[in-house]
Tab-separated table of C-alpha atoms in Angstrom:
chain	number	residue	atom	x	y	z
A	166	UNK	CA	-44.940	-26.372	-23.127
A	167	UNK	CA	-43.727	-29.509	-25.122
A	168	UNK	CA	-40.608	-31.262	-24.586
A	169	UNK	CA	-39.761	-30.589	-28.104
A	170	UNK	CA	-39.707	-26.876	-27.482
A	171	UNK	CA	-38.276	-27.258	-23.568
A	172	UNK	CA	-35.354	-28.556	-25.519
A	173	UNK	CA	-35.113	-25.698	-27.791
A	174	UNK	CA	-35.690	-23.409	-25.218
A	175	UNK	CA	-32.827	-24.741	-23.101
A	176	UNK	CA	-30.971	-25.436	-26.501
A	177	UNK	CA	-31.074	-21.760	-27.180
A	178	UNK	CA	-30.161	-20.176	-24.053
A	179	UNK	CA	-26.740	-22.281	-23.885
A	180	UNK	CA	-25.887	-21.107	-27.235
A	181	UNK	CA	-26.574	-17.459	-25.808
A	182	UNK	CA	-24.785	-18.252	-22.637
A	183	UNK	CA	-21.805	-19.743	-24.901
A	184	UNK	CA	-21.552	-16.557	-26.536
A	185	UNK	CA	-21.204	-14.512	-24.053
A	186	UNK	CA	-18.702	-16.460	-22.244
A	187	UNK	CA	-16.708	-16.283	-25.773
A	188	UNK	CA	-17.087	-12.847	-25.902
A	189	UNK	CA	-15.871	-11.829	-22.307
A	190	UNK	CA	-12.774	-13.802	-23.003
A	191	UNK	CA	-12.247	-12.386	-26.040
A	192	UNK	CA	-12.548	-8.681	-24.284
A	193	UNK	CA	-10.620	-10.088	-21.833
A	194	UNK	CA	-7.882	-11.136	-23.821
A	195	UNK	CA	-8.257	-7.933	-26.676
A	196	UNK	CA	-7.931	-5.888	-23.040
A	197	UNK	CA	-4.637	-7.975	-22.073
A	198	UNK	CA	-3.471	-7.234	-25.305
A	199	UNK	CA	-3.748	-3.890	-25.084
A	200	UNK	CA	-1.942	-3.420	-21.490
A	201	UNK	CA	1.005	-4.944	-22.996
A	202	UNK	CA	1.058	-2.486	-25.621
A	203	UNK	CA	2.883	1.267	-25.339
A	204	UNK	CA	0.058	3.497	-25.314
A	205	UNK	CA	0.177	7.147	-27.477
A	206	UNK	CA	0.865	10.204	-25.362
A	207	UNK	CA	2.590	7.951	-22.561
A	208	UNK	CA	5.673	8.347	-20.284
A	209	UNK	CA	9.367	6.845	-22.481
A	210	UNK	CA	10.280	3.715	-20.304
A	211	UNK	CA	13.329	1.925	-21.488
A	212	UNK	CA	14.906	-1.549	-19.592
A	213	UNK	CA	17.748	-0.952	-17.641
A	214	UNK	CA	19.192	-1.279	-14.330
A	215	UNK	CA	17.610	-0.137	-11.375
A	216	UNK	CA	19.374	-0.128	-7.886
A	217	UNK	CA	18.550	0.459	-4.309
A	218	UNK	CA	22.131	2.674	-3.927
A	219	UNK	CA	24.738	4.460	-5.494
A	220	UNK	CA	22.406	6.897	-7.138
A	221	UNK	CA	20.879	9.820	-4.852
A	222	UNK	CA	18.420	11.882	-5.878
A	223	UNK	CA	16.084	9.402	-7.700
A	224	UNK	CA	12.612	8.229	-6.857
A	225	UNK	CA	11.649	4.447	-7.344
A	226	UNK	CA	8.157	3.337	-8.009
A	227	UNK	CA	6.088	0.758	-9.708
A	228	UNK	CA	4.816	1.397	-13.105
A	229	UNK	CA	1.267	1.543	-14.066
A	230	UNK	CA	1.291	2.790	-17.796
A	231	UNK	CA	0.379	0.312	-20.132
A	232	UNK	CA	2.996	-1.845	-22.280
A	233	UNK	CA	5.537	-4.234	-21.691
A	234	UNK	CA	6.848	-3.046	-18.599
A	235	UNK	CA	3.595	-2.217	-16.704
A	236	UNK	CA	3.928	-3.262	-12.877
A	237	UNK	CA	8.010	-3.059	-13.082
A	238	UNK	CA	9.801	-1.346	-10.580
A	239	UNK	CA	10.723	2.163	-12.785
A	240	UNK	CA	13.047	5.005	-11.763
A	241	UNK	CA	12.900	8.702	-12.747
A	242	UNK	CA	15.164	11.758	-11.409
A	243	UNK	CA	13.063	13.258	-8.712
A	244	UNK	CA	13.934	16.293	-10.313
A	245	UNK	CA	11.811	15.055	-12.968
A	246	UNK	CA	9.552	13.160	-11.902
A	247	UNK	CA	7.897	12.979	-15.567
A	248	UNK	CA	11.192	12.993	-17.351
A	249	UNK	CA	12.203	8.998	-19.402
A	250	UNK	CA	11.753	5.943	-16.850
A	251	UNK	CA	14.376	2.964	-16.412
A	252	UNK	CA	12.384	-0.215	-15.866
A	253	UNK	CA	13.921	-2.908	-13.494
A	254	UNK	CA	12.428	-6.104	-15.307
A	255	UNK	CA	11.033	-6.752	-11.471
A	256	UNK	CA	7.496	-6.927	-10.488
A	257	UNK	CA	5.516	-6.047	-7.766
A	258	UNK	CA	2.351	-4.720	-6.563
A	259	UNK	CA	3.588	-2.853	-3.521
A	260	UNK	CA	6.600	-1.816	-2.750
A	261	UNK	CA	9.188	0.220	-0.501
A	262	UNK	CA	13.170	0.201	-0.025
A	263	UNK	CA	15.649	1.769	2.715
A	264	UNK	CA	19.354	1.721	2.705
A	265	UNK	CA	19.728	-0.909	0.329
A	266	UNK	CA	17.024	-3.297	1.499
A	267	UNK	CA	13.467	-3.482	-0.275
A	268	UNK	CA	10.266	-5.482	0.202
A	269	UNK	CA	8.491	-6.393	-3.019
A	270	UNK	CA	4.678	-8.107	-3.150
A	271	UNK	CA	4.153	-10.304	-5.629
A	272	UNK	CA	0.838	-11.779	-6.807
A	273	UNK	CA	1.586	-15.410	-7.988
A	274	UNK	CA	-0.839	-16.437	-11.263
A	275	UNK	CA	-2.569	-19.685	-10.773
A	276	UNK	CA	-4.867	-21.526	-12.714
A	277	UNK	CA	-7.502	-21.481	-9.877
A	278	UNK	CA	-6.439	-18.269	-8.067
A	279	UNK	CA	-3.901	-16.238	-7.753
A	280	UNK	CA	-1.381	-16.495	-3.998
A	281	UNK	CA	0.603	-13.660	-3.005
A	282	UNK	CA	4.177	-13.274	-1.213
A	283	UNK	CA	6.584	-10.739	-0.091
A	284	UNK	CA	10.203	-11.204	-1.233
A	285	UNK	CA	13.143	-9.265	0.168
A	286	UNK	CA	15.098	-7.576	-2.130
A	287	UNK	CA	19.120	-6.413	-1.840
A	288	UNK	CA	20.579	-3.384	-3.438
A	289	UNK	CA	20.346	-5.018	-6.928
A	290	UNK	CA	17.315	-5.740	-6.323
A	291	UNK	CA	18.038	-9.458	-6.253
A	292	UNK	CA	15.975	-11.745	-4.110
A	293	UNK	CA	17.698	-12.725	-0.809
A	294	UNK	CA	14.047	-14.126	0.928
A	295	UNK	CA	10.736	-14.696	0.786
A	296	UNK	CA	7.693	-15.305	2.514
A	297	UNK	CA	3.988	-16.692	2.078
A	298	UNK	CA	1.428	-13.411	2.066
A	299	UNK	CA	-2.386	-14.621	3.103
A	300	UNK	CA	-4.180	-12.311	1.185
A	301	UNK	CA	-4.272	-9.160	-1.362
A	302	UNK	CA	-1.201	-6.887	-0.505
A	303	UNK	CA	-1.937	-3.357	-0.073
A	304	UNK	CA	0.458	-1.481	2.506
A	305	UNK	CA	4.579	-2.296	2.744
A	306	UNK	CA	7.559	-0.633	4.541
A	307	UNK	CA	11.232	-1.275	5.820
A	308	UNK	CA	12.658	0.709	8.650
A	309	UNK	CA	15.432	3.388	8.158
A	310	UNK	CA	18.210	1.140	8.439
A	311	UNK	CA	16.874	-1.824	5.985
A	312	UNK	CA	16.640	-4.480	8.607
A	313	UNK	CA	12.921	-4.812	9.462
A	314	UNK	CA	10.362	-4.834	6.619
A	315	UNK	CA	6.452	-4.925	7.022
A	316	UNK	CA	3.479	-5.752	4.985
A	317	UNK	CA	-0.306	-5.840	5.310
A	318	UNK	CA	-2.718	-7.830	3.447
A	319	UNK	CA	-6.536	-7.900	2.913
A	320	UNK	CA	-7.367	-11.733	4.298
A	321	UNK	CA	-10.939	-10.937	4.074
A	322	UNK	CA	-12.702	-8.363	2.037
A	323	UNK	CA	-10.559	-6.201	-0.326
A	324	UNK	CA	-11.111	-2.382	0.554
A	325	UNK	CA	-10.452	-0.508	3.917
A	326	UNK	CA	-13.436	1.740	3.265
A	327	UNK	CA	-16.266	-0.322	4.627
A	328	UNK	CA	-16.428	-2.631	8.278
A	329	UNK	CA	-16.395	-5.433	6.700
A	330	UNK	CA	-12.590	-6.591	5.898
A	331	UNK	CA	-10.187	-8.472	7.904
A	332	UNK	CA	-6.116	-7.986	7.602
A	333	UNK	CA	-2.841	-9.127	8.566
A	334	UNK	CA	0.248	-7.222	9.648
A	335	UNK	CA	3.445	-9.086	9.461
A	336	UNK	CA	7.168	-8.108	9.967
A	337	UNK	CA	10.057	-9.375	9.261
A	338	UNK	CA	13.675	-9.300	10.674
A	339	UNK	CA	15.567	-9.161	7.389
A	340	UNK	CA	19.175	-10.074	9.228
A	341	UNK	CA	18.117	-12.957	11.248
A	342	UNK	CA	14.623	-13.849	8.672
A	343	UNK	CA	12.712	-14.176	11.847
A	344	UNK	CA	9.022	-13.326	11.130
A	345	UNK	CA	6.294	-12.322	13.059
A	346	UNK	CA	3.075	-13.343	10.707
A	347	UNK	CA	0.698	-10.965	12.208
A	348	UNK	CA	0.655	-8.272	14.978
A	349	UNK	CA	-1.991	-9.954	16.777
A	350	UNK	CA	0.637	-11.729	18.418
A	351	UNK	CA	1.623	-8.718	20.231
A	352	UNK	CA	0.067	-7.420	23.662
A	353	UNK	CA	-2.330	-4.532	23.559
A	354	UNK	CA	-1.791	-1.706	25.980
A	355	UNK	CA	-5.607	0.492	25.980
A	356	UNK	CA	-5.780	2.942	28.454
A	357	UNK	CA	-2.779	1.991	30.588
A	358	UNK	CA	-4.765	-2.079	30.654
A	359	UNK	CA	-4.288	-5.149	28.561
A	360	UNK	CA	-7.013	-5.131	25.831
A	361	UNK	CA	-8.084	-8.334	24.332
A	362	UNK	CA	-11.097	-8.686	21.726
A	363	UNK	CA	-11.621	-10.821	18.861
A	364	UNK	CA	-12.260	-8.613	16.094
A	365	UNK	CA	-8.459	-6.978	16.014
A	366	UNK	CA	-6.827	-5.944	12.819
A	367	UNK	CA	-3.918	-4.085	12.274
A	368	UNK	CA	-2.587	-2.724	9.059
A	369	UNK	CA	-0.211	0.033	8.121
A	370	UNK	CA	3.168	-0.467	9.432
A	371	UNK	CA	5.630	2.420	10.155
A	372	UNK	CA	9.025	2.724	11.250
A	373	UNK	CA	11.207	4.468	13.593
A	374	UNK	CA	15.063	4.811	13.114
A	375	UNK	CA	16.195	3.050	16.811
A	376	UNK	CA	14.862	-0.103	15.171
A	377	UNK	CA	12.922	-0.682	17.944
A	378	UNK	CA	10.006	1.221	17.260
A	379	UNK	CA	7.004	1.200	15.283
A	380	UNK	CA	3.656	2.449	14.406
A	381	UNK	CA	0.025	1.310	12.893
A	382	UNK	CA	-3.403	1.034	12.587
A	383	UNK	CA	-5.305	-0.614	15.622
A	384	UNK	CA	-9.090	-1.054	14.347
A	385	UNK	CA	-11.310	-2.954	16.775
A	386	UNK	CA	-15.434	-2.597	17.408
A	387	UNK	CA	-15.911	0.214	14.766
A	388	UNK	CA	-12.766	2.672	15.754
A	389	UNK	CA	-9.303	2.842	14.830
A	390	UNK	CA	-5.992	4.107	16.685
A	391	UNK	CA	-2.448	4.995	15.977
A	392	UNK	CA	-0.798	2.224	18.407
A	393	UNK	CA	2.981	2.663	19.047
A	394	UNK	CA	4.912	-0.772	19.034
A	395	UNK	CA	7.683	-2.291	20.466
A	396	UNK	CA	9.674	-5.059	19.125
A	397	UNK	CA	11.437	-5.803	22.112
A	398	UNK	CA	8.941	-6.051	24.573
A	399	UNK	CA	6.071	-7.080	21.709
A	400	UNK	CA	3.445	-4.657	22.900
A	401	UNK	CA	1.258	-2.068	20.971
A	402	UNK	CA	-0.078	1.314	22.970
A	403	UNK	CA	-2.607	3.078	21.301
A	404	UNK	CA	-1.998	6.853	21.366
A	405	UNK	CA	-4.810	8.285	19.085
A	406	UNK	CA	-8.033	7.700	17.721
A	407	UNK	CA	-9.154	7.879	13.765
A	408	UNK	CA	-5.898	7.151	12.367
A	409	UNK	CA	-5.661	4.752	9.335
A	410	UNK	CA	-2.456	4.008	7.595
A	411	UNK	CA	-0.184	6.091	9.111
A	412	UNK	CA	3.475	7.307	7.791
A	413	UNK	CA	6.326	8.458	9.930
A	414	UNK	CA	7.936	11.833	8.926
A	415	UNK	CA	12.106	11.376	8.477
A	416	UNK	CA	12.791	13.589	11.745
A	417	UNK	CA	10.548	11.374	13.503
A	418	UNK	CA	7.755	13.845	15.072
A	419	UNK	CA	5.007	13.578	12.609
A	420	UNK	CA	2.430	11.141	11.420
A	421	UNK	CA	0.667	11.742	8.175
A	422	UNK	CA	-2.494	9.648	8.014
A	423	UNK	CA	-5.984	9.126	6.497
A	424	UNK	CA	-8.763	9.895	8.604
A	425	UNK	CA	-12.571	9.711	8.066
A	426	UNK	CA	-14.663	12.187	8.251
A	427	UNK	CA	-18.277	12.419	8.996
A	428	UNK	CA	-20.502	13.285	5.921
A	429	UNK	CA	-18.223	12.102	3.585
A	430	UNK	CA	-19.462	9.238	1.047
A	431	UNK	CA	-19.001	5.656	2.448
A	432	UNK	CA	-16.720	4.826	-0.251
A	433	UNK	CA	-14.780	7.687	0.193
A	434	UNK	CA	-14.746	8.441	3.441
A	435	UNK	CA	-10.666	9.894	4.566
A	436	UNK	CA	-9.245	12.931	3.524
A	437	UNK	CA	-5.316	13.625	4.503
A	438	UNK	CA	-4.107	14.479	8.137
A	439	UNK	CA	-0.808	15.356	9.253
A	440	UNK	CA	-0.604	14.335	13.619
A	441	UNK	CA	2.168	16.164	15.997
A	442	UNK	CA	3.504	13.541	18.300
A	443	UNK	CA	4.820	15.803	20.543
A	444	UNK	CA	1.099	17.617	20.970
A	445	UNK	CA	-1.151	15.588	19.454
A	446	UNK	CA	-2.161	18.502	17.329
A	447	UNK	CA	-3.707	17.250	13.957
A	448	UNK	CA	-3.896	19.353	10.935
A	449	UNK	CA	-6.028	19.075	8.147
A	450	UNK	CA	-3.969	19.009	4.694
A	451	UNK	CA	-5.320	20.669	1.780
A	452	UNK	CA	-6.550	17.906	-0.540
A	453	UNK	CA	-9.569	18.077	-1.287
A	454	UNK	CA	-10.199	14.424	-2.702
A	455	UNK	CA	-10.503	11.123	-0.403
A	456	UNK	CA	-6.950	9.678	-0.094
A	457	UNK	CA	-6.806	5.829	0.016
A	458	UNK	CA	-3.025	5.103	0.581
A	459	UNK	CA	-0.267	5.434	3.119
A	460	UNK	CA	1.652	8.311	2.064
A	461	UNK	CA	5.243	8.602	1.828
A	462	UNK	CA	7.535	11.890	3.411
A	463	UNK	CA	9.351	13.583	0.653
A	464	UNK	CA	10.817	15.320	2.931
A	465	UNK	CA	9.836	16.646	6.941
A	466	UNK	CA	7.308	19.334	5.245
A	467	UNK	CA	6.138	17.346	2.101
A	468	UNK	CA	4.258	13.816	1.074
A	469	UNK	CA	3.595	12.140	-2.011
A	470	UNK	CA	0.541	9.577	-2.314
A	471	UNK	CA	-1.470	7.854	-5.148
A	472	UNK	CA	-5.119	8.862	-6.587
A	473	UNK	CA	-7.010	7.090	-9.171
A	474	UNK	CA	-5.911	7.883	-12.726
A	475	UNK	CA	-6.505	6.847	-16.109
A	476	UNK	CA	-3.578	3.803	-15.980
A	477	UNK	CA	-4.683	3.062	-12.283
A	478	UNK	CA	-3.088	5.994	-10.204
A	479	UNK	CA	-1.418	8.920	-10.113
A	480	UNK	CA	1.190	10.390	-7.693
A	481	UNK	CA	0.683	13.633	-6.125
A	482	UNK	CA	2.687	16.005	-3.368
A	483	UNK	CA	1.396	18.107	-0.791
A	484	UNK	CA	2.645	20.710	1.889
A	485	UNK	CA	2.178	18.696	5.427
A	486	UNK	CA	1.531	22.212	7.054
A	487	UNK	CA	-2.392	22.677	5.356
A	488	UNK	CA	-1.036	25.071	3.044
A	489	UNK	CA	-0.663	24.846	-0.678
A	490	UNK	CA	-2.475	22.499	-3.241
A	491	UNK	CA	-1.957	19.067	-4.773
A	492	UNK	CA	0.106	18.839	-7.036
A	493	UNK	CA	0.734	15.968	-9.865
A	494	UNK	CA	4.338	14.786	-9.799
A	495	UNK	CA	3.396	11.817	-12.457
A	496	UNK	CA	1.142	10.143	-14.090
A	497	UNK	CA	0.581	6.053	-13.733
A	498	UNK	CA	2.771	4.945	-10.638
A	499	UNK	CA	2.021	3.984	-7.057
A	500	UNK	CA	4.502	2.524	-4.558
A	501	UNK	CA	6.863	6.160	-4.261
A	502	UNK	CA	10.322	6.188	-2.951
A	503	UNK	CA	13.004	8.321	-2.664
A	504	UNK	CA	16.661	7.511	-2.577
A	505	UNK	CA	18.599	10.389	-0.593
């Protein structure tokens, strides 16, 4: 080969290479475009205000359906669930609120990458803290009386469904802003002996209503556990095995959870499990589809949790007794709660 026809080789394939780099950012951008846009056939969402209390009977969540207020934190009746949507004007990608305190994570655009942080919210939903997040966000919760919030991020690796992903569990005091950056920290009771290994995660954050009390996910050489926590003492006592992302029912004697099963596809390996605390009873709830999401108690005998949908996800409810079938509440939202 000549270098007259090297050149034109090498000539050519930059103009092919240029081409397709202009044509991925023009999909890219036709694609932005279109998210910003009100789709046909989708939900009514209308600004407005949006609060944490005064309103009973109304379930918050963050919006997924295209147009200008995808990603806001919406509200519906929970009477109807699909009925018009208030948007808040405030953003997040994972959220959850008790008694007039929420935690809201935020991805933070860069012209490199992208950072990530969890801000506190108040009633109005107005920023009172925040705090640096080390990776993707993708579990959040504040206890039952708004003064602790938690949060888990993906610091390494970006799904829970393979081994290969490392997270961080952090909570915060939301009275005094004292924060504990990850659960690590925290002494590890296996077996009635200290346990100590470096390949400890944690994820999944629940609370109790002594605000005292918590529970998560423990995953260390290939198994996880429910762990109970203390916040007093700092120590973590694993109760159960196979339990990912659990959620605390509102009487306080059941954990729903996400639990692989053998056989199952390695991508979608959980299905839903509801776990006694007072018998360690499990029972197998009657979705059919692999759950990957800490689900949220409607109520002590019902939870809600997102699927993939056409906007992103979809919220669904569910007997906790194995009973029943799913059943859509509405389509494009994640991030469910209810204010009682």
């Amino acid at each position: 080969m000549t270098l007259r026809t090297r050149i034109l080789v090498l000539i050519s394939a930059l103009v092919v290479l240029a081409g397709v780099a202009t044509a991925s950012v023009l999909h890219a951008s036709a694609r932005a475009d279109r998210r910003d846009q009100a789709q046909p056939g989708g939900p009514r969402i209308t600004a407005g205000t949006v609060a944490l209390t005064g309103d009973s009977g109304r379930l918050i969540f963050r919006n997924m359906a295209w147009g200008p207020h995808r990603d806001e934190l919406t509200t519906v009746r929970a009477s109807d669930p699909a009925g018009p949507r208030t948007a808040s004007a405030v953003k997040c990608l994972r959220f959850y609120a008790a008694s007039g305190t929420g935690v809201c994570l935020q991805a933070v655009r860069g012209t490199v990458q992208d950072t990530y942080r969890a801000v506190i919210l108040d009633a109005n939903l107005h920023e009172t803290a925040r705090y640096d997040v080390p990776g993707i966000p993708s579990r959040a919760r504040v206890s039952p009386s708004g003064r602790f919030a938690a949060w888990t991020a993906f610091v390494g690796g970006d799904s829970y469904a393979g081994t290969n992903f490392s997270t961080r569990a952090a909570i915060v005091d939301t009275r005094t802003g004292k924060l504990t950056p990850s659960l690590e920290a925290y002494r590890i009771v296996r077996d009635g002996r200290t346990y100590r290994a470096a390949d400890v995660n944690f994820w999944g954050v629940t609370f109790t209503a002594d605000d005292r009390t918590f529970y998560a996910t423990l995953a260390t050489r290939g198994r996880t556990y429910l762990v109970r926590g203390d916040l007093r003492t700092r120590t973590v006592t694993t109760l159960h095995t196979n339990v990912e992302c659990p959620s605390l029912s509102p009487d306080g004697t059941h954990i729903a959870y996400k639990k692989r099963v053998r056989g199952l596809p390695k991508d979608a390996p959980w299905r839903l499990y509801v776990l006694d605390l007072r018998t360690m009873r499990e029972t197998a709830l009657a979705e059919p589809r692999s759950v990957d999401d800490q689900a949220v108690w409607r109520d002590d005998h019902t939870v809600v949790y997102a699927l993939p949908g056409d906007y992103g996800a979809d919220l669904y409810s569910l007997p906790t007794d194995g009973t029943g079938a799913p059943r859509r509440l509405l389509t494009a939202g994640v991030s469910p709660v209810y204010l009682d």
